[in-house]
Tab-separated table of C-alpha atoms and ligand atoms in Angstrom:
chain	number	residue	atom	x	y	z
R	1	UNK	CA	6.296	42.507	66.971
R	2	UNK	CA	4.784	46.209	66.915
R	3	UNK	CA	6.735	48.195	68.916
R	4	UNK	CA	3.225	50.612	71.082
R	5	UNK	CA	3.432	53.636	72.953
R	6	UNK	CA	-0.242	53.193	74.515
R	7	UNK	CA	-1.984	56.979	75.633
R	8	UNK	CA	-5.186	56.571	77.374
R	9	UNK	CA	-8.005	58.452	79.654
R	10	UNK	CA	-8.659	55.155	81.512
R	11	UNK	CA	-12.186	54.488	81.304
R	12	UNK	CA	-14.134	51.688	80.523
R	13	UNK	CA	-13.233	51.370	77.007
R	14	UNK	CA	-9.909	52.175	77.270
R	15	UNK	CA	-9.592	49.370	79.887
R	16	UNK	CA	-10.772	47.026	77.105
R	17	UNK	CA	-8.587	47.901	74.917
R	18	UNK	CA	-5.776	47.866	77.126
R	19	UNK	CA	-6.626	43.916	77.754
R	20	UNK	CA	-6.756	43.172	74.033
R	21	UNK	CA	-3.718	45.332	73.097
R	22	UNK	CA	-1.960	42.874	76.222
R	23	UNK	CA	-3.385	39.846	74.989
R	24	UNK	CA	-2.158	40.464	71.347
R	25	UNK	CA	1.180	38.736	70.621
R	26	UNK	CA	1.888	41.209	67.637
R	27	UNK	CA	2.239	44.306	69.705
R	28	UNK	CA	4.971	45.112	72.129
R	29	UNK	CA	3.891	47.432	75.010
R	30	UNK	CA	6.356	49.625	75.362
R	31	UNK	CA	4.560	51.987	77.850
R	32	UNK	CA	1.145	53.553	78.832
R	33	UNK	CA	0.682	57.551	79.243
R	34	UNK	CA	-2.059	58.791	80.542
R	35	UNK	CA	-4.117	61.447	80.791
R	36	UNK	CA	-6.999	63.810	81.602
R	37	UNK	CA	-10.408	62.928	79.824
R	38	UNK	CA	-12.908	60.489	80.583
R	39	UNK	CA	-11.705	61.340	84.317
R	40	UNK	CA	-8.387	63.281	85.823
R	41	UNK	CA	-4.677	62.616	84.730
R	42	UNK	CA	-4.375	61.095	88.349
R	43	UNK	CA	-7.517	58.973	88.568
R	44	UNK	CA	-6.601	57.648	84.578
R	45	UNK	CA	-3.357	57.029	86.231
R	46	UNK	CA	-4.417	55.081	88.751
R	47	UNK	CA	-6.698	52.977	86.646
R	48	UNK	CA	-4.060	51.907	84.227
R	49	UNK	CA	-2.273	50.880	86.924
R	50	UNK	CA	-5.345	49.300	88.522
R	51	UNK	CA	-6.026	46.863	85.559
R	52	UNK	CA	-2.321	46.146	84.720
R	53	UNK	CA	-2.395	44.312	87.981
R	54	UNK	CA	-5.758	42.971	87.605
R	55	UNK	CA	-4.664	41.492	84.103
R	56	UNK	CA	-1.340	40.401	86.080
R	57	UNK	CA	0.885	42.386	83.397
R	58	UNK	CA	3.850	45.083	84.363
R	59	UNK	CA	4.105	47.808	82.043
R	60	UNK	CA	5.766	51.244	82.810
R	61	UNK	CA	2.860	53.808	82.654
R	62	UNK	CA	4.112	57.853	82.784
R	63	UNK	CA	1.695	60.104	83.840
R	64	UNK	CA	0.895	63.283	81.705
R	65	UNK	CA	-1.185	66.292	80.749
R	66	UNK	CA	-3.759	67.519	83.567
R	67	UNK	CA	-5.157	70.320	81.466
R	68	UNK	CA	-5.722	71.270	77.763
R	69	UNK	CA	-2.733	72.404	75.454
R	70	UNK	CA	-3.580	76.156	74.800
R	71	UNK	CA	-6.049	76.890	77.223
R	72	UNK	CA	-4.788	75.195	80.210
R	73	UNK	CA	-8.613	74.012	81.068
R	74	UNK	CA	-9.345	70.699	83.651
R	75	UNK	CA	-11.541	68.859	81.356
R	76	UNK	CA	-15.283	68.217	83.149
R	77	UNK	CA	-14.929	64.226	83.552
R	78	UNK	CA	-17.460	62.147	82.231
R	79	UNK	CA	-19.177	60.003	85.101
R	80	UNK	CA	-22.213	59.701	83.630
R	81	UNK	CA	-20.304	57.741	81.323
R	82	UNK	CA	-17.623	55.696	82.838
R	83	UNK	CA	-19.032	55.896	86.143
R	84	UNK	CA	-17.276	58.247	89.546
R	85	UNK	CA	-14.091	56.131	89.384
R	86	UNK	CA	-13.877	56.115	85.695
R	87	UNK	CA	-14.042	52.031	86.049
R	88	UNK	CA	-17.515	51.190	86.408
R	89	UNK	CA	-17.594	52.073	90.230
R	90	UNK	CA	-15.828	48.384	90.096
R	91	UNK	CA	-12.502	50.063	91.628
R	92	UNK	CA	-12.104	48.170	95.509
R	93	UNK	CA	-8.979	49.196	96.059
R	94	UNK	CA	-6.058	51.674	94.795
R	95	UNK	CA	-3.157	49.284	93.026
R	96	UNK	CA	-0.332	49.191	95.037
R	97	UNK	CA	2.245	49.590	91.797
R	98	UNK	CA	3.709	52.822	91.030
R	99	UNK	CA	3.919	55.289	88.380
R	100	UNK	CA	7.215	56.198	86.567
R	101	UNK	CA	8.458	59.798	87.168
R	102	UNK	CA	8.850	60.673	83.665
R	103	UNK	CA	6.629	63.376	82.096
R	104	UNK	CA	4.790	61.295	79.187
R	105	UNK	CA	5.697	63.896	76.744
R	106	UNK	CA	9.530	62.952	77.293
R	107	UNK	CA	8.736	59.250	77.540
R	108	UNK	CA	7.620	59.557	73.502
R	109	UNK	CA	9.984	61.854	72.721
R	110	UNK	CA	12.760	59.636	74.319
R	111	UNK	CA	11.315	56.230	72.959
R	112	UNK	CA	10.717	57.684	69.167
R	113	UNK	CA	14.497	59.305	69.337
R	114	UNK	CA	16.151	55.748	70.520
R	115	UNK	CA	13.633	53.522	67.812
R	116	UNK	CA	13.565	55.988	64.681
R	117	UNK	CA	10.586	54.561	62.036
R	118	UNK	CA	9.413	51.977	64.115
R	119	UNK	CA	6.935	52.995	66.796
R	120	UNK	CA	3.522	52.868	66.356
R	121	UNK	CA	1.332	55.620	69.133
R	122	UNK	CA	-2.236	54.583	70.152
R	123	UNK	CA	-3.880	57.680	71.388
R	124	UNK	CA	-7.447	56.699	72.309
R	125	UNK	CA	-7.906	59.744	74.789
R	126	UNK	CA	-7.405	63.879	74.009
R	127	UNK	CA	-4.370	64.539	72.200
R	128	UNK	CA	-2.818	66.627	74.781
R	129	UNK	CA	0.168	64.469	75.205
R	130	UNK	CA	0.720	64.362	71.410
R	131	UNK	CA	0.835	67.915	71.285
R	132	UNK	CA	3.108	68.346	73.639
R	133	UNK	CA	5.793	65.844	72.532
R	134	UNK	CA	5.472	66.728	68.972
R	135	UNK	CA	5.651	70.925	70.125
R	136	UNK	CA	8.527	69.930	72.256
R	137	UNK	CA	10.613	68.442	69.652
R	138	UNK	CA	9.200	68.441	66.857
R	139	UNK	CA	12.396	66.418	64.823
R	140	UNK	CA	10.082	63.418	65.976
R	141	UNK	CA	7.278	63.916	63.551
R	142	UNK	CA	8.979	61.939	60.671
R	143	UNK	CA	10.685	59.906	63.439
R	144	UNK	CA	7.188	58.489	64.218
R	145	UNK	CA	5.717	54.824	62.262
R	146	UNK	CA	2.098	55.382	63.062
R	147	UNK	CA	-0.246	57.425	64.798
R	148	UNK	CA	-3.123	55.672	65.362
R	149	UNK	CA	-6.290	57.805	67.102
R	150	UNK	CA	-9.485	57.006	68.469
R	151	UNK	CA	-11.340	60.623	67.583
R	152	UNK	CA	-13.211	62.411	65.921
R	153	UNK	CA	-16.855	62.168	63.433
R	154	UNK	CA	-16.590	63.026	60.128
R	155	UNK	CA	-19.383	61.848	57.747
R	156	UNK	CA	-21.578	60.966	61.323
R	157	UNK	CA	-22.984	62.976	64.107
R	158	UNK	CA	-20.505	63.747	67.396
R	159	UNK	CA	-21.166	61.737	70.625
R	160	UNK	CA	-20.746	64.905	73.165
R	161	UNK	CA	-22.666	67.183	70.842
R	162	UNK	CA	-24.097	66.489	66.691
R	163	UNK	CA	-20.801	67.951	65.725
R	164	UNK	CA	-18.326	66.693	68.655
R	165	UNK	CA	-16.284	63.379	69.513
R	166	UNK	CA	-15.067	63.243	73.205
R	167	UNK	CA	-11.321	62.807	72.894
R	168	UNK	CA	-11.239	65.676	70.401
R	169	UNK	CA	-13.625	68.492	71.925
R	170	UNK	CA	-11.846	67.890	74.954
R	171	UNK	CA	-9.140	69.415	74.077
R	172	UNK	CA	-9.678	70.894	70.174
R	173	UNK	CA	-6.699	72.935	69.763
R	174	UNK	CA	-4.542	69.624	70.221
R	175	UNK	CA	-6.448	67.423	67.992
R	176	UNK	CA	-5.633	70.526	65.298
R	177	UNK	CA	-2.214	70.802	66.080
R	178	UNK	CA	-1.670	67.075	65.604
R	179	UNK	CA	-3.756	66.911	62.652
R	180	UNK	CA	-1.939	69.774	60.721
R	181	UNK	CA	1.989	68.504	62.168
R	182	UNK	CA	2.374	66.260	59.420
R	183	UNK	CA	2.114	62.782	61.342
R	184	UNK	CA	1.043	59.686	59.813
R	185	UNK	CA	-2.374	59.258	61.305
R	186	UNK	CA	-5.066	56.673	60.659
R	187	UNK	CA	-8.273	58.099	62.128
R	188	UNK	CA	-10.820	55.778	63.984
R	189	UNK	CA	-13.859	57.625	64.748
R	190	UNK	CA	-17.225	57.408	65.660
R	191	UNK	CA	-17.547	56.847	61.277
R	192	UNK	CA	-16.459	53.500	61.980
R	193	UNK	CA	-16.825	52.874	65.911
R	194	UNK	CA	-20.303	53.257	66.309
R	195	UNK	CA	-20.559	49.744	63.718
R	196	UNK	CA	-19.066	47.906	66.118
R	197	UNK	CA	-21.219	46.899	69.251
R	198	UNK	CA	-20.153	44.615	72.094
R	199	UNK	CA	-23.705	42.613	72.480
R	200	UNK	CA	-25.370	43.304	76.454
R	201	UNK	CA	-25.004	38.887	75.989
R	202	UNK	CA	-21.311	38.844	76.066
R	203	UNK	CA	-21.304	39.820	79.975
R	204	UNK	CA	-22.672	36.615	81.226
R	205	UNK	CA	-20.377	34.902	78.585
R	206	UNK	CA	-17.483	36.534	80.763
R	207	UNK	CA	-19.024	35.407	83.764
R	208	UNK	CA	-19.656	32.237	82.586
R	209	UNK	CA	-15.622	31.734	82.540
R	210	UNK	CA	-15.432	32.235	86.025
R	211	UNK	CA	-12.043	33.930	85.789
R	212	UNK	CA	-11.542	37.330	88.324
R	213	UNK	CA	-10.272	39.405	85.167
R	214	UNK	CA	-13.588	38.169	83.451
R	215	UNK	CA	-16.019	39.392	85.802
R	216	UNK	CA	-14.263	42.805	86.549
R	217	UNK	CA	-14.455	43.638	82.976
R	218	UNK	CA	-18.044	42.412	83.037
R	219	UNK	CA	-18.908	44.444	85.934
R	220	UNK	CA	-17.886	47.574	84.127
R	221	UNK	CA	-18.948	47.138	80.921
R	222	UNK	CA	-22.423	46.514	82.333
R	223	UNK	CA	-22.026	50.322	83.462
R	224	UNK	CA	-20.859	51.149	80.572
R	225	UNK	CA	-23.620	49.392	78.909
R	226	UNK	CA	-26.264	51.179	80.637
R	227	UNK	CA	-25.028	54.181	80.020
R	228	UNK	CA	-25.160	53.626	76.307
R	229	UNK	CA	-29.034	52.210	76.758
R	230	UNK	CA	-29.986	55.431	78.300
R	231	UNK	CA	-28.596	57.531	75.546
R	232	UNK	CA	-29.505	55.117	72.643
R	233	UNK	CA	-32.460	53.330	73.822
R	234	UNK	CA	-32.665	50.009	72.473
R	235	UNK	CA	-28.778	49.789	71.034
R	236	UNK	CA	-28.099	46.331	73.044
R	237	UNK	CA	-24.797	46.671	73.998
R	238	UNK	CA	-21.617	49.619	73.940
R	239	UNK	CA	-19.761	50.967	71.121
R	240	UNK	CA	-15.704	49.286	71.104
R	241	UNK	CA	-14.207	52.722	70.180
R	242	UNK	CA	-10.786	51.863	71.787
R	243	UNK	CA	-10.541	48.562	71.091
R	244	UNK	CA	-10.931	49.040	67.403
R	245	UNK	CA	-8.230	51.656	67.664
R	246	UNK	CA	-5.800	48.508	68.972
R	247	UNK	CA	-7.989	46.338	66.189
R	248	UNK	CA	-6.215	48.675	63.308
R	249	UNK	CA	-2.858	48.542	65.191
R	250	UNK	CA	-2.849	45.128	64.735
R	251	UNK	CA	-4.653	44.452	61.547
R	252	UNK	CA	-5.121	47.448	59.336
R	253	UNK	CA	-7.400	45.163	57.310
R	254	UNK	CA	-10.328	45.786	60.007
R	255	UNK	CA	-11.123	49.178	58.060
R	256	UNK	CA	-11.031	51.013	54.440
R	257	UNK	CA	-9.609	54.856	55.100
R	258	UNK	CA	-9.904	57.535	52.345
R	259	UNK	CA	-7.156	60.057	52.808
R	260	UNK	CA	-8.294	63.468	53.686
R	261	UNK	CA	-7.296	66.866	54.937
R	262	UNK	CA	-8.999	67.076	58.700
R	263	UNK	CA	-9.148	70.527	60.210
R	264	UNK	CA	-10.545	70.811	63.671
R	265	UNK	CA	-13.158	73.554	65.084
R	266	UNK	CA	-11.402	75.068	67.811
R	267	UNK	CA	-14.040	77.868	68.218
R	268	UNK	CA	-17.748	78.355	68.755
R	269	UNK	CA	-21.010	75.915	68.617
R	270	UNK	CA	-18.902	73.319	66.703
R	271	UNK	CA	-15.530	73.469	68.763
R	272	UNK	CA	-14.362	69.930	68.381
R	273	UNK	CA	-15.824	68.705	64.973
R	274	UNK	CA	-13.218	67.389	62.556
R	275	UNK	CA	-13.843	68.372	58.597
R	276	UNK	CA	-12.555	66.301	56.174
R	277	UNK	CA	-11.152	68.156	53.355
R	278	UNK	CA	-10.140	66.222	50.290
R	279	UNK	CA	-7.954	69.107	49.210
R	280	UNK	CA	-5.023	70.475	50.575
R	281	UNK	CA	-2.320	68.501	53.185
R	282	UNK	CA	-1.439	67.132	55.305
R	283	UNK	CA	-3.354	63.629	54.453
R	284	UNK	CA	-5.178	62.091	56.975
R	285	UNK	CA	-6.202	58.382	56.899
R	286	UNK	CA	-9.857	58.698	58.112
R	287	UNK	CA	-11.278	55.046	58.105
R	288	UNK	CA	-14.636	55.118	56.401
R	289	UNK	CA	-15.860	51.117	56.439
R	290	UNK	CA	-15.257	48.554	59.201
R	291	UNK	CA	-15.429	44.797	59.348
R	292	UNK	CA	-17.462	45.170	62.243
R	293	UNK	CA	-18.188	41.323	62.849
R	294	UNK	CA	-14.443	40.386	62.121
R	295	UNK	CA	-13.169	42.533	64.206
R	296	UNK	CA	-15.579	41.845	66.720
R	297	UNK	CA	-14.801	37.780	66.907
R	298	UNK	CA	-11.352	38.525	66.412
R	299	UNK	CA	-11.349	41.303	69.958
R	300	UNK	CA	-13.475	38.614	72.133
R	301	UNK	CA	-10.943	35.611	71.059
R	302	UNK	CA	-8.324	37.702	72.937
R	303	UNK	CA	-9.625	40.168	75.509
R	304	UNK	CA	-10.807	38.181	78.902
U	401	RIB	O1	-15.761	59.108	72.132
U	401	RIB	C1	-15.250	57.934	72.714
U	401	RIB	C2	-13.911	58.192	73.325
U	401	RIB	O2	-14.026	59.108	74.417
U	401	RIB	C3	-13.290	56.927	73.939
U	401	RIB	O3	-11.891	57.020	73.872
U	401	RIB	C4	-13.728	56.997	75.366
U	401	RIB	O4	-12.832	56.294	76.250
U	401	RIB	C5	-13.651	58.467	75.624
U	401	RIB	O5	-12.297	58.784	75.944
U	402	CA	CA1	-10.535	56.717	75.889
C-alpha cells in the first residue's frame, strides 16, 4: 500500500475524490488536512469530517491554514461553485466526530520525519499547507516520495480567469514556493482535467443503487453539475479534477507528463498562471495527455 497524506478545500470534487482515494485498496490514508479554498479552513473541516462519516470511514483529519502564506488574505469562497456549504447545500447536519488538535503543517512534517521516502502528499486545494511544512522544516523536501497536485493550466486557459487555476491563484505565492523547493511534483491541471467529464447520466446511475452514500454524492454533484452547465453551456456533466489527482496516485499510467520548469505569477493581471519553462530547475512533472475514458471507468468502479 501507498502510504497518503490527503490536503483538501472540501468541496464537491474534493469529496469525490476523497470516496475514491477510500475505496482504493492501494492507498493507505494516513490523514486529511484541510484548508481554506473552495470555502473556509473551518467549513472544509467540517466537510471532511462530514463525508468520512457519511462513507462510514475514521480517518484523523488536522485542520490548517485559514489565510494565504505571504499575504495573510481569507480567500473569497467559491459558492457559486460548490454551493453555501461547500457540499452541494446537501449538508443536514454538522458530523458529530472531531478534529485532531495538531496544526496540519506539523502533522506532515511529523509523518514525513517518522516514514522517510515513502509518503506520497495529495494536495488538491491551495498549497498553503505545503508551504508551510516545507518553510518550517525544510530537511523534509527530499524526505518526501511524491507530491501529487491538482493545479494549475499550462498549455490551456485558467478556470477563475484565461490565465488562472483555483487552487493556485488562491494563494500564488505558495504554489511558487512549492514549485521552486525542489519537491517531486507531478502536476494535474486543468491540461489534463478538463478531458475528463463525469456524464450529467451517472447521477441517476447512483440513485439507481439506492445506497445513502450514493444519493448524497448525487445530490451534490448535480450542483456541481449545474454550475459547470452555466459556465460551459452544453458540457454535459463536471470536470473530475480531484479525483484524477487520486487517479495518478494510484496509477501513474492515467497520464503522460513532460518535465518542465513551472514558475508561478504572483503579481498583476496574471497572478496565479503557472509557465512551463523547459529550461532551468527544478523539474516539474506537468501531465500533458490523459486516458480520460480509463480513468473514468476505472473512478466509477470504486467511488459510490
Ligand atoms: O480548479 C479546480 C480546483 O479548485 C479543485 O480542486 C476544486 O475543488 C477547487 O479547489
Ligand atoms: Ca479542491
Amino acid at each position: 500500500m501507498k502510504p497518503i497524506i490527503f490536503d483538501v478545500d472540501t468541496g464537491i470534487d474534493d469529496a469525490l475524490a476523497m470516496s475514491y482515494a477510500l475505496n482504493s485498496p492501494e492507498l493507505e490514508l494516513l490523514g486529511f488536512t484541510t484548508c481554506f479554498g473552495n470555502v473556509s479552513v473551518a467549513e472544509a473541516t467540517r466537510n471532511t469530517l462530514a463525508v468520512l462519516e457519511k462513507v462510514g470511514k475514521r480517518i484523523p483529519v488536522y485542520p490548517g491554514a485559514e489565510q494565504t502564506f505571504i499575504r495573510g488574505e481569507k480567500e473569497g469562497w467559491s459558492k457559486h461553485v460548490h454551493g453555501e456549504d461547500g457540499l452541494g447545500n446537501t449538508l443536514k447536519k454538522d458530523p458529530i466526530s472531531q478534529p485532531e488538535s495538531q496544526f496540519a503543517p506539523e502533522f506532515i512534517i511529523e509523518q514525513v520525519k517518522n516514514r522517510p521516502h515513502e509518503i506520497t502528499i495529495i494536495a488538491v486545494g491551495p498549497l498553503t499547507n505545503l508551504a508551510l511544512a516545507i518553510k518550517i522544516a525544510p530537511e523534509i523536501i527530499p524526505l518526501v516520495k511524491e507530491v501529487v497536485i491538482m493545479g494549475g493550466a499550462v498549455k490551456v486557459p485558467g478556470n477563475v480567469n484565461a490565465y488562472a487555476e483555483a487552487n493556485i491563484i488562491a494563494d500564488p505565492e505558495a504554489a511558487e514556493y512549492v514549485f521552486s523547493s525542489g519537491l517531486q511534483v507531478t502536476l494535474v491541471g486543468l491540461d489534463v482535467t478538463m478531458q475528463t467529464l463525469l456524464p450529467k447520466s451517472t447521477l441517476n446511475e447512483w440513485r439507481a443503487t439506492g445506497k445513502e452514500t450514493a444519493h448524497f454524492f448525487a445530490d451534490m454533484t448535480e450542483f456541481y453539475i449545474g454550475y459547470y452547465e452555466s459556465y460551459y453551456p452544453g458540457i454535459g456533466g463536471c470536470a473530475l479534477h480531484d479525483p484524477l489527482a487520486v487517479g495518478v496516485a494510484i496509477d501513474s499510467s492515467f497520464v503522460s507528463a513532460e518535465s518542465m520548469n513551472v514558475k508561478v505569477a504572483t503579481e498583476g493581471e496574471e497572478a496565479g498562471r503557472t509557465v512551463g519553462h523547459l529550461a532551468g530547475e527544478p523539474r516539474i512533472r506537468v501531465c500533458t495527455e490523459v486516458e480520460a475514458e480509463r480513468f473514468l471507468k476505472h473512478f466509477l468502479n470504486r467511488v459510490v
